[in-house]
Coordinates of C-alpha atoms in Angstrom, one line a residue:
X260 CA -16.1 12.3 3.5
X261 CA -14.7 10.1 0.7
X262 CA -11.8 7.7 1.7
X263 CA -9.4 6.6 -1.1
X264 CA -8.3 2.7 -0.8
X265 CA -5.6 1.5 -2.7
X266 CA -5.6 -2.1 -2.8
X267 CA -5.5 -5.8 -4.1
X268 CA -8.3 -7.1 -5.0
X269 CA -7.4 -10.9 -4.0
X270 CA -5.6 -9.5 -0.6
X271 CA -7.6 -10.7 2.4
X272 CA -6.0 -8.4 5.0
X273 CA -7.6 -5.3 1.6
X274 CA -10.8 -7.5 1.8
X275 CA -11.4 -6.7 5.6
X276 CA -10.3 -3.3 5.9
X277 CA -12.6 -2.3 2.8
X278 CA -15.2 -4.3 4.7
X279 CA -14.7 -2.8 7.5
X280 CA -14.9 1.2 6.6
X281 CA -17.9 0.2 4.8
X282 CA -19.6 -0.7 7.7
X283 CA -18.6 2.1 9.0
X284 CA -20.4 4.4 6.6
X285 CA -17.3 5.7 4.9
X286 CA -17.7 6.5 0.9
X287 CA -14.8 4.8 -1.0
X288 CA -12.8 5.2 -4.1
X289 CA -11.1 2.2 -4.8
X290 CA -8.4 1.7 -6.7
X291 CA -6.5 -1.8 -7.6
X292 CA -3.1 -1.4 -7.6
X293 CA -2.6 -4.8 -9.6
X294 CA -5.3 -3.2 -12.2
X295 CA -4.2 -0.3 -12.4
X296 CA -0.5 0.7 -11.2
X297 CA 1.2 3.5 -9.5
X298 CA 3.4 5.5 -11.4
X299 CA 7.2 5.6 -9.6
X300 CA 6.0 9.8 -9.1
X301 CA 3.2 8.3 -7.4
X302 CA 4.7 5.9 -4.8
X303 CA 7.1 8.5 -3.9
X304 CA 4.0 10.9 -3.2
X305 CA 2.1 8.6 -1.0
X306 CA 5.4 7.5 0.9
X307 CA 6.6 11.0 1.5
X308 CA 3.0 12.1 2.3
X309 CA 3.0 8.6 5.1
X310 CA 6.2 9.8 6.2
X311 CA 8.3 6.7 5.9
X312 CA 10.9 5.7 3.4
X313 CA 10.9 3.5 0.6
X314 CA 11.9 0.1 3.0
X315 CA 9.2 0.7 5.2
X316 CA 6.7 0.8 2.6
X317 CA 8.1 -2.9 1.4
X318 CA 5.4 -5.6 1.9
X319 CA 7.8 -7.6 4.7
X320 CA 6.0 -11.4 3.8
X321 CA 6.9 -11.0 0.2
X322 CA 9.7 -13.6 -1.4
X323 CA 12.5 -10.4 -2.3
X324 CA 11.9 -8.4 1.0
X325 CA 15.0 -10.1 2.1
X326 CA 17.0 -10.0 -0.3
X327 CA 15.9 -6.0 -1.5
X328 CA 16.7 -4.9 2.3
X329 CA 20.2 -7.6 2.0
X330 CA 21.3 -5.7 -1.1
X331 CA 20.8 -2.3 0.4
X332 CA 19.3 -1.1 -2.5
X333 CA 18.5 3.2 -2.6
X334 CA 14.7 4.1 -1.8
X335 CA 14.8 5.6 -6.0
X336 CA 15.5 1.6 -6.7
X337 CA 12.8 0.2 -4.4
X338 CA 10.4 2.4 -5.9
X339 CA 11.1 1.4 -8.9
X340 CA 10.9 -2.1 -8.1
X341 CA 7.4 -1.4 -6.4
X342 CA 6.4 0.2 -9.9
X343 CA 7.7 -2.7 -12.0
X344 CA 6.0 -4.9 -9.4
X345 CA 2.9 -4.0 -7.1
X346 CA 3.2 -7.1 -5.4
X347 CA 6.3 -5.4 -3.3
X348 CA 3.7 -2.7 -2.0
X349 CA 2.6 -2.9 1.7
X350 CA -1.2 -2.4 1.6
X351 CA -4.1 -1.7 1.6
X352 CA -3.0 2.5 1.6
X353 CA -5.4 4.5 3.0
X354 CA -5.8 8.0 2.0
X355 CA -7.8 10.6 4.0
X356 CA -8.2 14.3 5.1
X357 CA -4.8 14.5 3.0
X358 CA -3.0 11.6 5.3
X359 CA -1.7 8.7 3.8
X360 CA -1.8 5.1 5.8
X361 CA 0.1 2.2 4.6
X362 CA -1.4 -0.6 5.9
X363 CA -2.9 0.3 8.7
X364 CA -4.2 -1.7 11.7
X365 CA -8.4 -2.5 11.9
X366 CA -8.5 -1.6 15.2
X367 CA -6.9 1.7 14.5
X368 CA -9.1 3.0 11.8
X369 CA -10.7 5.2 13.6
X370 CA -11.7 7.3 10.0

């Protein structure tokens, strides 16, 4: 089973999650969002496919969170933002067995 990782490269909380499906066995395809960015068709895929809206798929510690949520900007805006910027991105994003995971919890990988 291959296990697509979507990540940033220089995120610590990407680092150990990698880490840890590797030690679990599990073949990854990684991709680094930073490197190479998701399209706007693209974010809307893998929220839609998570099953959350575009707010929920806002990383929360980042320095606009507040202000995006604040403004009440549409999920089409946010998405846009999140293409312009993949900093805005909650991550790692886990895709397997045609289930998407943003930012999952360690302890609930249970790939």
């Amino acid at each position: 089973m291959k296990v697509k990782v979507y990540h940033y490269s220089r995120c610590a909380t990407c680092r150990r999650v990698i880490d840890e499906l590797y030690r679990k066995g599990i073949e990854l395809e990684l991709r680094d969002i930073f490197k190479d960015r998701l399209s706007k068709e693209e974010i809307k895929e893998l929220i839609t496919t998570a099953g959350i809206n575009a707010r929920e798929a806002l990383r929360k510690k980042h320095k606009l969170y507040k202000d995006i949520i604040e403004k009440g900007y549409s999920d089409d805006k946010i998405v846009e933002l999140m293409a312009n910027d993949p900093s805005l991105i909650e991550r790692p994003i886990i895709i397997t067995d045609g289930k998407v995971f943003i930012r999952p919890e360690q302890r609930s990988l249970l790939l």
